[in-house]
Coordinates of C-alpha atoms in Angstrom, one line a residue:
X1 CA -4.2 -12.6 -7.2
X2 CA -2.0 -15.5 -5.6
X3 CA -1.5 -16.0 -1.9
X4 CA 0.9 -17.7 0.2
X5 CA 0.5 -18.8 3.8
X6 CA 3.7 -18.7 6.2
X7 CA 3.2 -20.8 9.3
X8 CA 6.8 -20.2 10.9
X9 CA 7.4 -17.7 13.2
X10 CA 8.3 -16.5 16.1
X11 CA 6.5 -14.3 18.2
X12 CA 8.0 -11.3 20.8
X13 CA 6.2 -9.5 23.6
X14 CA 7.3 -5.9 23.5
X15 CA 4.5 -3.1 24.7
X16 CA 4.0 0.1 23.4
X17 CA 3.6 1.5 20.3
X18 CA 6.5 1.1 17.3
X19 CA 6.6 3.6 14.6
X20 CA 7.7 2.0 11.1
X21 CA 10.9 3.3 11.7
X22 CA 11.9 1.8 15.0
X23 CA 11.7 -1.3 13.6
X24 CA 15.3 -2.8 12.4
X25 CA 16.8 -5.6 11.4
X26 CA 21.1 -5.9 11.7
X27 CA 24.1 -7.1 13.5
X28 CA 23.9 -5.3 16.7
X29 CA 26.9 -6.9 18.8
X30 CA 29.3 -7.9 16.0
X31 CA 29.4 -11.3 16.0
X32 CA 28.0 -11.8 12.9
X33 CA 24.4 -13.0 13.6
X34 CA 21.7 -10.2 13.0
X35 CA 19.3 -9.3 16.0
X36 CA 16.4 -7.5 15.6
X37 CA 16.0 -4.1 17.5
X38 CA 13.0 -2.2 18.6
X39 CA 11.8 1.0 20.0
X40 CA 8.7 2.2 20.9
X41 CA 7.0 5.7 22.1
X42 CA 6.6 4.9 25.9
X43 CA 11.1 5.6 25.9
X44 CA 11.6 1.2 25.7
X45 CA 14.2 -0.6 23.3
X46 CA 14.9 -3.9 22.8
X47 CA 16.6 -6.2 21.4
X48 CA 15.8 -9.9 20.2
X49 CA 18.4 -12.9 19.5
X50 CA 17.4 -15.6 18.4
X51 CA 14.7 -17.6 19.3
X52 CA 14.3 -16.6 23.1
X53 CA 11.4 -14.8 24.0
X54 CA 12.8 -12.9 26.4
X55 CA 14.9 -10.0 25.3
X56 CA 18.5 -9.9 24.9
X57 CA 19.6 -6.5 25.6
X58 CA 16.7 -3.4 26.9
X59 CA 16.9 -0.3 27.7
X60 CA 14.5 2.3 28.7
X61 CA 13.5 6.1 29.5
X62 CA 14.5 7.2 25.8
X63 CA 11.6 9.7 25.6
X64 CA 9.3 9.1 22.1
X65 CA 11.9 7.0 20.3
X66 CA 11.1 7.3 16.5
X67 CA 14.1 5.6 14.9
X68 CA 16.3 3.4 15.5
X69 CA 19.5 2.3 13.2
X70 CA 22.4 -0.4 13.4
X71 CA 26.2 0.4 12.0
X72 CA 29.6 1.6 12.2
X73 CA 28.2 5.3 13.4
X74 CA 31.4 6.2 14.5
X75 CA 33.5 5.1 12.2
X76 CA 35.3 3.0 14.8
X77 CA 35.3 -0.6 13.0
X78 CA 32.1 -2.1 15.6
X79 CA 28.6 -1.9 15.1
X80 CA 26.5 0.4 17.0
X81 CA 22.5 0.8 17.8
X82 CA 21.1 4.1 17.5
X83 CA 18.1 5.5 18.8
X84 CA 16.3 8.6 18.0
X85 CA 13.6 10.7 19.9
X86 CA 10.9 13.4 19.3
X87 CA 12.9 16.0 21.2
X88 CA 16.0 15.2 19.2
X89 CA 18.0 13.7 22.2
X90 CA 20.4 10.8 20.2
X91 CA 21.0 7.9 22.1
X92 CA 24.0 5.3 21.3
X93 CA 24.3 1.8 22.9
X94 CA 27.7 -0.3 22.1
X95 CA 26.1 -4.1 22.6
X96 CA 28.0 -6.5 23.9
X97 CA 27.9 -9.9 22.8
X98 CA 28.0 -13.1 24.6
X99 CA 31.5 -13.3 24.3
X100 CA 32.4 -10.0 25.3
X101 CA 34.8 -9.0 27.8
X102 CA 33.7 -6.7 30.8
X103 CA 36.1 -3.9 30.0
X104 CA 35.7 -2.2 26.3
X105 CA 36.9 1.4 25.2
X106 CA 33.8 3.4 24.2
X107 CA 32.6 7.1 23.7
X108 CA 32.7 8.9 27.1
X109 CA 28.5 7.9 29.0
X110 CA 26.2 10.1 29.1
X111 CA 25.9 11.3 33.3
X112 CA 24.9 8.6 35.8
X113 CA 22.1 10.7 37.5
X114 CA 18.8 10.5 37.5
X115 CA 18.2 13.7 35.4
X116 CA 17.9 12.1 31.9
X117 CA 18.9 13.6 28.6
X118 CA 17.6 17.0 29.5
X119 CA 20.3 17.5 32.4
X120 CA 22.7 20.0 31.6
X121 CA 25.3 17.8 32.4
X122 CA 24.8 15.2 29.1
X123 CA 26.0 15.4 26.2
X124 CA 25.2 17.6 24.2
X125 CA 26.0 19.2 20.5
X126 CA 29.4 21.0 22.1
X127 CA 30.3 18.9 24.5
X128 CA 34.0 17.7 23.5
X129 CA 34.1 14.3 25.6
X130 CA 35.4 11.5 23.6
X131 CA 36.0 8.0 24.2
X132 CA 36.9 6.3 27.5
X133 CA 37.5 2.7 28.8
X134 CA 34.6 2.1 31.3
X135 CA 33.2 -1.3 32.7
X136 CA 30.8 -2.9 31.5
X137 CA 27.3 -1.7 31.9
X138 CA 25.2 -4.5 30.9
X139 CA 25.5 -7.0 33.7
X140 CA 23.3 -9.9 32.9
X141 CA 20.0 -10.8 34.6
X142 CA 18.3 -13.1 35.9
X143 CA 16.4 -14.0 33.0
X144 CA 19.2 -13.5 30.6
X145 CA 18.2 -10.2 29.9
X146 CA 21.0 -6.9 29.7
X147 CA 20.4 -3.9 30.8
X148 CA 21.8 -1.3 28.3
X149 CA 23.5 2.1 29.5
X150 CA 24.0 4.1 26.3
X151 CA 27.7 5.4 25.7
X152 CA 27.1 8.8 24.6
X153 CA 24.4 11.3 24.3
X154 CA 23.7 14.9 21.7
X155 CA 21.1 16.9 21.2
X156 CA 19.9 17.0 17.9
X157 CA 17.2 19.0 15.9
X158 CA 13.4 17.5 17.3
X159 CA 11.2 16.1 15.1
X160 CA 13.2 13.0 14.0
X161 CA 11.2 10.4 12.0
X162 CA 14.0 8.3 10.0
X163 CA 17.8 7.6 10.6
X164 CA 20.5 6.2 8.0
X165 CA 24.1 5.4 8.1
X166 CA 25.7 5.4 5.0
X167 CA 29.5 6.5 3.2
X168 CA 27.9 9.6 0.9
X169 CA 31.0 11.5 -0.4
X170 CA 33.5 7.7 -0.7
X171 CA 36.0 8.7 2.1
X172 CA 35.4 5.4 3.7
X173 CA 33.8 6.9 6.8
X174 CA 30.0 6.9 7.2
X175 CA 27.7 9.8 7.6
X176 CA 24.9 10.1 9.4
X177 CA 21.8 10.7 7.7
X178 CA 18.5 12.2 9.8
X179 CA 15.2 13.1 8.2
X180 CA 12.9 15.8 9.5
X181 CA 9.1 16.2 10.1
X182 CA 9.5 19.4 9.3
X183 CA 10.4 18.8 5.9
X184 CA 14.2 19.0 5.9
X185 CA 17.1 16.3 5.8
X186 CA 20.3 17.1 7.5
X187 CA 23.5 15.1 7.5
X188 CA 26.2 14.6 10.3
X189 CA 29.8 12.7 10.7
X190 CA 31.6 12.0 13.6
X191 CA 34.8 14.1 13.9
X192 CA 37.6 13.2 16.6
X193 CA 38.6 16.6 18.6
X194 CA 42.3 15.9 19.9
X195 CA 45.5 13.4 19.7
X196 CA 42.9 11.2 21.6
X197 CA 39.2 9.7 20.2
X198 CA 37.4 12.4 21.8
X199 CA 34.7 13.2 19.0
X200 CA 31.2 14.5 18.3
X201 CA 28.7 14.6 15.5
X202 CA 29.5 17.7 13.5
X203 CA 26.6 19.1 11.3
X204 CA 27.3 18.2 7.0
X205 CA 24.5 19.4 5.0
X206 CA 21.4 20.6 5.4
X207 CA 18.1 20.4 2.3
X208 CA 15.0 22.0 3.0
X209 CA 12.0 20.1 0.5
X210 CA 9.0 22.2 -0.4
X211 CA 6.9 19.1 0.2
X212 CA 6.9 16.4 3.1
X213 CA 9.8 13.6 3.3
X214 CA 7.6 10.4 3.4
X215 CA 11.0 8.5 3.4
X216 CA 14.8 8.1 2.7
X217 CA 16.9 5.9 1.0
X218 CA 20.2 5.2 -1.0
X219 CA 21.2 4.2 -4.3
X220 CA 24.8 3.4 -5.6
X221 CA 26.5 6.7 -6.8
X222 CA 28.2 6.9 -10.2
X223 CA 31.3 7.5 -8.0
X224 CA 32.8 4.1 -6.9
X225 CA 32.0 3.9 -3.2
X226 CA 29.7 6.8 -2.9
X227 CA 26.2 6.5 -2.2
X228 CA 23.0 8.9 -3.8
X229 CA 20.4 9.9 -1.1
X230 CA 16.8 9.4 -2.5
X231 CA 14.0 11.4 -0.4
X232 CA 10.3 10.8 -1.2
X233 CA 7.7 13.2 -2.1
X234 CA 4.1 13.4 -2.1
X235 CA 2.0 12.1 -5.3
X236 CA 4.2 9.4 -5.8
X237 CA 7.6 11.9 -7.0
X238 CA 11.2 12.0 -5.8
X239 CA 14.0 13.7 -4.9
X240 CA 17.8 12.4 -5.7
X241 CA 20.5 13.5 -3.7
X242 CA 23.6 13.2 -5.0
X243 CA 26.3 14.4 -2.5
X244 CA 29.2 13.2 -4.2
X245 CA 29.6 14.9 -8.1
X246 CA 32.5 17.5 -7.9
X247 CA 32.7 19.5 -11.2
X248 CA 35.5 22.0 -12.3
X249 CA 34.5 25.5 -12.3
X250 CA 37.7 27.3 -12.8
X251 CA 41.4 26.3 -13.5
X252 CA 44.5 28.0 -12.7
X253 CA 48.0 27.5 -13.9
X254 CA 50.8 29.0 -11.5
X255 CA 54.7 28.5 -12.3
X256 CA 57.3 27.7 -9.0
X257 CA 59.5 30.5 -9.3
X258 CA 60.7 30.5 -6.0
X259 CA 61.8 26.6 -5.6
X260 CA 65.5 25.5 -5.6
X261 CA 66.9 24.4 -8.9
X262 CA 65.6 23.6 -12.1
X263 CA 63.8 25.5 -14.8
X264 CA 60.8 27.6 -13.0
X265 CA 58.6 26.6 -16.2
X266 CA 59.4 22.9 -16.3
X267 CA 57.5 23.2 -12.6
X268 CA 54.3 24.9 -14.1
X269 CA 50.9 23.9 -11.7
X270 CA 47.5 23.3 -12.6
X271 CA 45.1 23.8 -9.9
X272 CA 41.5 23.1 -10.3
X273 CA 38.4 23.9 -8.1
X274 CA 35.8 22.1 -7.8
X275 CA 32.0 22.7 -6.5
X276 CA 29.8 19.5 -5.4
X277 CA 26.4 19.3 -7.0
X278 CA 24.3 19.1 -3.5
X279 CA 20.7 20.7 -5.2
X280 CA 18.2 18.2 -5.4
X281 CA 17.4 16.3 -8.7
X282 CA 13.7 16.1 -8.7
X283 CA 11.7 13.5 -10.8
X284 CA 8.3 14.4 -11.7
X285 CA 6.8 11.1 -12.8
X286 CA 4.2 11.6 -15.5
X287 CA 1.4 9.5 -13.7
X288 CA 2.3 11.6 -10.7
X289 CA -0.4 14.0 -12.6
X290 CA -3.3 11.3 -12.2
X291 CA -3.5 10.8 -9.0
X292 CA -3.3 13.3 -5.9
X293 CA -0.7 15.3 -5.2
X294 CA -0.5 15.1 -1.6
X295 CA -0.4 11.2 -1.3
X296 CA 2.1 10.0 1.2
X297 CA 5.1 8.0 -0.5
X298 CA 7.8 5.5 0.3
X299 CA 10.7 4.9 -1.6
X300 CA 13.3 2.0 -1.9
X301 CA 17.1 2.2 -3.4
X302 CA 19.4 -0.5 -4.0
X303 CA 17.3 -2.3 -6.8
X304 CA 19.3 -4.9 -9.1
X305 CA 19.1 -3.9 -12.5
X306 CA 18.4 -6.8 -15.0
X307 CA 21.6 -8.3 -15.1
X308 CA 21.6 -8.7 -12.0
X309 CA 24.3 -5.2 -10.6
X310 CA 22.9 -2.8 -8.8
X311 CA 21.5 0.1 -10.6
X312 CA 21.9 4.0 -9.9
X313 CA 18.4 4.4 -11.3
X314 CA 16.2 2.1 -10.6
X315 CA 14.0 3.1 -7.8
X316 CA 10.6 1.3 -6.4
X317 CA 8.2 3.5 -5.4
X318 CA 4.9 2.7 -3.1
X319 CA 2.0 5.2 -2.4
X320 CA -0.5 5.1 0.4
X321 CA -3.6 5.1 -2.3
X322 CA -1.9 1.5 -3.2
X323 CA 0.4 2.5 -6.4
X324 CA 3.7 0.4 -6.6
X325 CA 6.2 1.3 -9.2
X326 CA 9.3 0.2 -10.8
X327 CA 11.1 3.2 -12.1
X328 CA 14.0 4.2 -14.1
X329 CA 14.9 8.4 -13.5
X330 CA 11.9 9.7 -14.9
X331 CA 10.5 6.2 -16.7
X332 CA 7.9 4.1 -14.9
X333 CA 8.7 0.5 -16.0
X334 CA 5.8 -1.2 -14.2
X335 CA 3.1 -0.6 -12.0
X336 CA 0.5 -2.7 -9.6
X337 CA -2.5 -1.2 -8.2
X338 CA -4.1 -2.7 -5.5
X339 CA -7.0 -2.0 -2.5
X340 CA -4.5 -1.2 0.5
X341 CA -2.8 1.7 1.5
X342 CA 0.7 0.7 1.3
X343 CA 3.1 2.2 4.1
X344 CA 6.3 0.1 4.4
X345 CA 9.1 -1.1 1.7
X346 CA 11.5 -3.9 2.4
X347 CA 13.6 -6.1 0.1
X348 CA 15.0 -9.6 0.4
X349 CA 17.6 -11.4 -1.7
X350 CA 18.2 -15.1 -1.8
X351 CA 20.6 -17.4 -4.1
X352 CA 18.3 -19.7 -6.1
X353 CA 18.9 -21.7 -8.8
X354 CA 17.6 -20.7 -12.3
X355 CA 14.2 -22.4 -13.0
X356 CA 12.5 -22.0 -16.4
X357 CA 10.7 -18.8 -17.3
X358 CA 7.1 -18.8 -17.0
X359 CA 4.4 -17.6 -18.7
X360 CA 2.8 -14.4 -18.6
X361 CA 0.9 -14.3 -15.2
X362 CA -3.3 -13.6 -15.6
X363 CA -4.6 -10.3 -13.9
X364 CA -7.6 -10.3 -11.7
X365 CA -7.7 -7.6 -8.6
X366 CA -4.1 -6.3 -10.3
X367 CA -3.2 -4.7 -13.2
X368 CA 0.1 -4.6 -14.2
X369 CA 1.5 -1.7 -16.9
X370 CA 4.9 -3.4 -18.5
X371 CA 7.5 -1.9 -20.1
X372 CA 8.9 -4.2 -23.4
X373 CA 12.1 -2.1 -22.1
X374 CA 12.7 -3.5 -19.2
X375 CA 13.5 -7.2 -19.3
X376 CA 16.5 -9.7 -17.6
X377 CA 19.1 -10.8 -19.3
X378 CA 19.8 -14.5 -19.2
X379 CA 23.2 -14.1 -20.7
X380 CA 24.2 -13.1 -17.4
X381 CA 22.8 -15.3 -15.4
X382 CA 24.7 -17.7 -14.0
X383 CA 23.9 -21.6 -15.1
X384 CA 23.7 -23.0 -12.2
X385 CA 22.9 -20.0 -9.3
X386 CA 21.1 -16.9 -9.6
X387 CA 20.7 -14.3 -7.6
X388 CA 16.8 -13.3 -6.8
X389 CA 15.5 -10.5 -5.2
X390 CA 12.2 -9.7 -4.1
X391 CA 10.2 -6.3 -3.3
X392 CA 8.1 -6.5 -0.1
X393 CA 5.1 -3.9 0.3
X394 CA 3.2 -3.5 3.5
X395 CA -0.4 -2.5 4.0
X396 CA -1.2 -1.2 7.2
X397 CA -4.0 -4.2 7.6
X398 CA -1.3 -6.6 7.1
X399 CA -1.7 -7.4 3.5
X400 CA 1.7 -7.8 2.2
X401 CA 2.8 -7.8 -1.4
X402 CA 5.8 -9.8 -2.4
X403 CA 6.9 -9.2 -6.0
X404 CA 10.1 -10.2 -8.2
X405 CA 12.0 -8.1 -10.7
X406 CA 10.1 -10.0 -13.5
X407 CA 6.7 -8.4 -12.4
X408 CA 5.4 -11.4 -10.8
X409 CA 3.6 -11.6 -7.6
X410 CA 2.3 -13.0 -4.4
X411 CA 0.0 -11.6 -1.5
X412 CA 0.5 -12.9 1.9
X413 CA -2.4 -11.7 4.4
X414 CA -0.9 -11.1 8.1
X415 CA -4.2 -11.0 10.6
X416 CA -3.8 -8.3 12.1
X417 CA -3.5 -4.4 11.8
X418 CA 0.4 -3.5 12.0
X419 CA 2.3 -0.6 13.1
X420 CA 5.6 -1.2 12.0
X421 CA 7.1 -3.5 8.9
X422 CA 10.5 -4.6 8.1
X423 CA 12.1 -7.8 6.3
X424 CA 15.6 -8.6 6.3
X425 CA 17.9 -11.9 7.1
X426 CA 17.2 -12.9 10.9
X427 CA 19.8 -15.0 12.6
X428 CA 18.5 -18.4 14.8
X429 CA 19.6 -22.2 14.6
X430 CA 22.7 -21.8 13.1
X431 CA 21.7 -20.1 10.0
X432 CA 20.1 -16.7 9.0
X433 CA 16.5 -16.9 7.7
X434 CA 14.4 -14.2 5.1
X435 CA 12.2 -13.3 7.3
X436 CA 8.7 -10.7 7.4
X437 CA 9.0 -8.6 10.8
X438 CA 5.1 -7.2 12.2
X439 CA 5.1 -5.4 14.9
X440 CA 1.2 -5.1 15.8
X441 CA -0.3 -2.9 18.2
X442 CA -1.1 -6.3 20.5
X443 CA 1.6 -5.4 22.0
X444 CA 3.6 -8.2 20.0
X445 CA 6.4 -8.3 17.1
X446 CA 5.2 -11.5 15.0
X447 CA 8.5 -13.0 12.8
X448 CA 7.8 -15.0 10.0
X449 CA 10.8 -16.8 8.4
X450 CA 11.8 -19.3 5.8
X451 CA 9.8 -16.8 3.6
X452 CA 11.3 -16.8 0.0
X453 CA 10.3 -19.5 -2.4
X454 CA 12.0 -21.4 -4.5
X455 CA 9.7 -18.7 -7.4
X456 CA 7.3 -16.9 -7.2
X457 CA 6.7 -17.3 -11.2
X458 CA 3.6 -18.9 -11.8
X459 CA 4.8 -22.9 -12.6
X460 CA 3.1 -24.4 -16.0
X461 CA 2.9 -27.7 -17.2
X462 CA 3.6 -27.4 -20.9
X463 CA 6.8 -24.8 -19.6
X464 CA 8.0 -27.4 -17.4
X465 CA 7.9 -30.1 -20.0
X466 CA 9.2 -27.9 -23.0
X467 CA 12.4 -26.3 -21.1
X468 CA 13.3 -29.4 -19.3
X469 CA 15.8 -31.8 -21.4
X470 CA 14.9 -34.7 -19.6
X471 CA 11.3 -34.8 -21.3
X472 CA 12.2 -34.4 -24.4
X473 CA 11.0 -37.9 -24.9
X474 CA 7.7 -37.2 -23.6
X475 CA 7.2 -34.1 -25.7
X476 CA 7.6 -36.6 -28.7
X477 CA 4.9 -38.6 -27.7
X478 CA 2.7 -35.6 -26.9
X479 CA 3.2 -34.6 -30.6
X480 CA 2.8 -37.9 -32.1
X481 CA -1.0 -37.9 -29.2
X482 CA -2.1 -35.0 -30.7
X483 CA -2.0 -36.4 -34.4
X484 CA -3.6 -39.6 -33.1
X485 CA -6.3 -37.4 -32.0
X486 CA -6.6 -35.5 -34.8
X487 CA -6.0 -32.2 -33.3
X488 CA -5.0 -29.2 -35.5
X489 CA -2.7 -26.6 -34.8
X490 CA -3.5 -23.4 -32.8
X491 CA -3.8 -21.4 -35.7
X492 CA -6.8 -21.2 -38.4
X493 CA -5.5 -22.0 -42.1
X494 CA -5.8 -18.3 -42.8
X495 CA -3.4 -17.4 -39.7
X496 CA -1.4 -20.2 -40.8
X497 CA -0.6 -19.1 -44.7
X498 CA 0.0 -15.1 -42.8
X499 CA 2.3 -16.5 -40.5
X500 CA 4.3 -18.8 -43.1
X501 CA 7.6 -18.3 -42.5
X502 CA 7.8 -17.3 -39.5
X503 CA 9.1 -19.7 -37.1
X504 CA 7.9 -17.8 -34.3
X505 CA 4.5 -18.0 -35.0
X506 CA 4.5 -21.3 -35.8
X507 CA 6.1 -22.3 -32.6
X508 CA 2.9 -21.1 -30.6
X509 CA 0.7 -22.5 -33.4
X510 CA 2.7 -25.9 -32.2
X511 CA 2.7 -24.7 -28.1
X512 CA -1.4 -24.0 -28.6
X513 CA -1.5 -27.8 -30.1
X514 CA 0.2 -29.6 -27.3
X515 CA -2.1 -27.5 -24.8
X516 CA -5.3 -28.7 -26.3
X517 CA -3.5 -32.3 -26.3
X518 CA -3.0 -32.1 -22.6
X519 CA -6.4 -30.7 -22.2
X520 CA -7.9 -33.4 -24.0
X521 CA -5.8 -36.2 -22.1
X522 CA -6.9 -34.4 -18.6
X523 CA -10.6 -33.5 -19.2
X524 CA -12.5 -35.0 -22.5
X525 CA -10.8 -39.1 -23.0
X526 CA -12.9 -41.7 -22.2
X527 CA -12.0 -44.9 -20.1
X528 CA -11.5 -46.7 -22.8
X529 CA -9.2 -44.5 -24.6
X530 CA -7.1 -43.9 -21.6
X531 CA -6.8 -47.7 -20.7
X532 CA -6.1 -47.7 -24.4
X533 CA -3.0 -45.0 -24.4
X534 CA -2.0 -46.1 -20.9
X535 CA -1.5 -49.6 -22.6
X536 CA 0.0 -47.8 -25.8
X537 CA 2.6 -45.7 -23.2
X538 CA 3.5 -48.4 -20.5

């Protein structure tokens, strides 16, 4: 197994314990530079910009907050922060940035008294007040620090652990996607009541699972602009949602006898109705029978396929007994089995530019199952830029396991026992920055960025001389070396007569030769015969 050591980052305080969801990464006061929000048990959230240790924006007697999200919740064009509680009691903060006026139209506050969410007199699930123009609530402190006063309040069900925001059914308004101890996922979308922008969150769909969620997350629909839910079962399985796939069931044809002129048949009408497919598509993976069936799982959507477009199939897939997955529907393309119970999934994406494929990487703790199925296509790679992406997996000791879509991998060991993991593009001198989010239970949120490599691929020698043009001259000499010193070719003369012909074959017989020529210039030539080839090459 390779390892990595970062040594940049930035380091938080925030007290209290964060739940893996709580943890997020986004653009929380629209001006295009993401902050990184927190929540923890003990009712706190904050918010970090930058690389100021102190926090940006707080807020605090939330109750158990469990989840937190960042986006256009109420479909109003503005990012918002979301937070979630135990009891169900939604909390949303509009963030202003450090340009912001003090007068901004938001959904109607919650009640100024000391009461808290439980008063009768917040918001709640019927309450119908909608958006007013109210000063500014986050005067600045002291220290730079904002005091938040959320916008609006409602009661949802108790027993939150996840919240998404994403556009499910392509009507270019987001829906609100909550996930359920109790083993139910619900969806909600914010519906104006009125001429005015009064709204609420008005209750979607609801799926009951037979097993427990371990997480949620979306892939890209078959229908342009939609988006798939994927829910995560136990023993390494899943559930696809797809809310979005309206089929006919019955077709009517009915003739306009009763309009104004014209033939009544030349007006004939064909009305079709149409029923959306909302019962789950479960995937039963076939090593989900060899290992146990009540395993907690994660899931991650949003995978590039290998050329490089994201993929309505391709799902990774991480279990707490240390299985991580690539799979296609009900295909496993790869898997990795380490020693760490894996809890957390995050992906990054950078723009590189192409470097030479490697060789096949040597197993140790690992082993990797690879499907000849799934491989990238280079035809679609760009010649001078690609676009990488890497799969993050967290162990709850630290360990962290950063792998690319051609199977190859790296280990990074954080020292300490985390609660929380998330990875994402973190805004700070002028730039954003991959970066790996811990938030330990020190009381502290440890940020390591400048995190993705140029590759991860292991780098050889002999590649980089043989895909490289500019050493084309040097691989001359390193054939013309290797008949100075007499070396024969990789294969035996009875592999060589099999393989006659075949130009494949021969090309590793000829890749096997230069090795052993490199090999003997590195480990077995004399002084003499190197002062003798240094002479010959000079």
């Amino acid at each position: 197994m390779r390892e990595v050591s970062f040594v940049k980052r930035l380091k938080f305080d925030f007290n209290g314990s964060v739940t893996k969801r709580a943890l997020v990464i986004g653009d929380a006061d629209n001006d295009a530079q993401n902050e990184l929000v927190c929540a923890n048990l003990q009712g706190d959230l904050a918010i970090f910009k930058g690389r100021n240790p102190n926090r940006y924006g707080y807020a605090d007697h939330l109750g158990m907050v469990t989840a937190c999200a960042i986006g256009d919740l109420i479909n109003s064009g503005k990012n918002l922060v979301a937070a979630i509680n135990m009891e169900g009691w939604l909390f949303i903060f509009d963030v202003p940035s450090t340009s912001t006026t003090t007068t901004r139209s938001v959904p109607a506050t919650a009640t100024t008294n000391n009461d808290g969410p439980h008063s009768p007199n917040a918001n709640s699930l019927d309450d119908t007040r909608g958006l007013d123009t109210v000063e500014d609530a986050s005067p600045i402190e002291a220290n730079g620090e904002r005091k938040l006063v959320s916008i609006y309040q409602q009661r949802m069900p108790a027993n939150c652990k996840e919240l998404l925001l994403a556009d499910l059914d392509g009507d270019g308004q987001n829906e609100l996607i909550i996930s359920l101890t109790d083993r139910v996922l619900r969806t909600y979308k914010w519906i104006k009541i009125g001429p005015s922008e009064q709204g609420k969150f008005v209750g979607l769909y609801k799926w009951e699972f037979a097993d427990q969620i371990g997480s949620v997350s979306l892939n890209p629909s078959r229908h342009e602009n939609c988006k798939d839910i994927v829910v995560a079962q136990p023993g390494g399985t899943y559930a696809k949602l797809e809310c979005f796939d309206k089929k006919p069931i019955s077709s009517s044809r009915s003739n306009s006898h009763h309009s104004e002129g014209g033939d009544p048949g030349d007006r004939d009408e064909v009305r079709t109705d149409y029923v959306n497919k909302l019962t789950p598509e479960y995937h039963q993976l076939a090593l989900s029978q060899m290992r146990n069936h009540h395993v907690s799982t994660e899931v991650l959507g949003n995978i590039q396929d290998g050329k490089g477009s994201k993929s309505c199939d391709l799902i990774v897939i991480a279990t707490l007994d240390g299985t991580l997955m690539l799979v296609n529907k009900d295909e496993i393309l790869w898997s990795l089995q380490v020693d760490h119970q894996l809890f957390a999934l995050a992906v990054l994406e950078s723009s590189r530019p192409p470097k030479p494929r490697g060789l096949p990487q040597s197993e140790s703790t690992c082993t990797i199952v690879p499907s000849l199925e799934y491989q990238q296509s280079e035809s679609n790679v760009s010649s001078t830029e690609q676009k990488s992406q890497y799969f993050v997996a967290c162990a709850w000791n630290g360990k962290t396991y950063i792998i690319d879509e051609e199977r190859n991998y790296l280990r990074f060991k954080f020292d300490e026992a985390v609660s929380a993991f998330t990875a994402g593009n973190y805004y700070f001198d002028d730039s954003h920055h991959a970066c790996l989010v811990y938030a330990t239970f020190n009381n502290q949120i440890i940020l390591y960025y400048d995190v993705l490599l140029d590759s991860i691929r292991p780098i050889y020698l002999l590649d980089e001389i043989m895909n490289n043009i500019e050493y084309e001259d040097l691989l001359g000499d390193l054939h013309e070396l290797a008949d100075k010193l007499g070396l024969p070719d990789g294969l035996d003369e009875q592999q060589q007569q099999q393989t006659a012909g075949d130009s494949v074959q021969e090309d590793n017989g000829k890749t096997l030769r230069l090795y052993k020529a490199i090999s003997e210039i590195l480990y077995n030539l004399t002084d003499e015969e190197a002062l003798s080839l240094r002479k010959r090459y000079d």
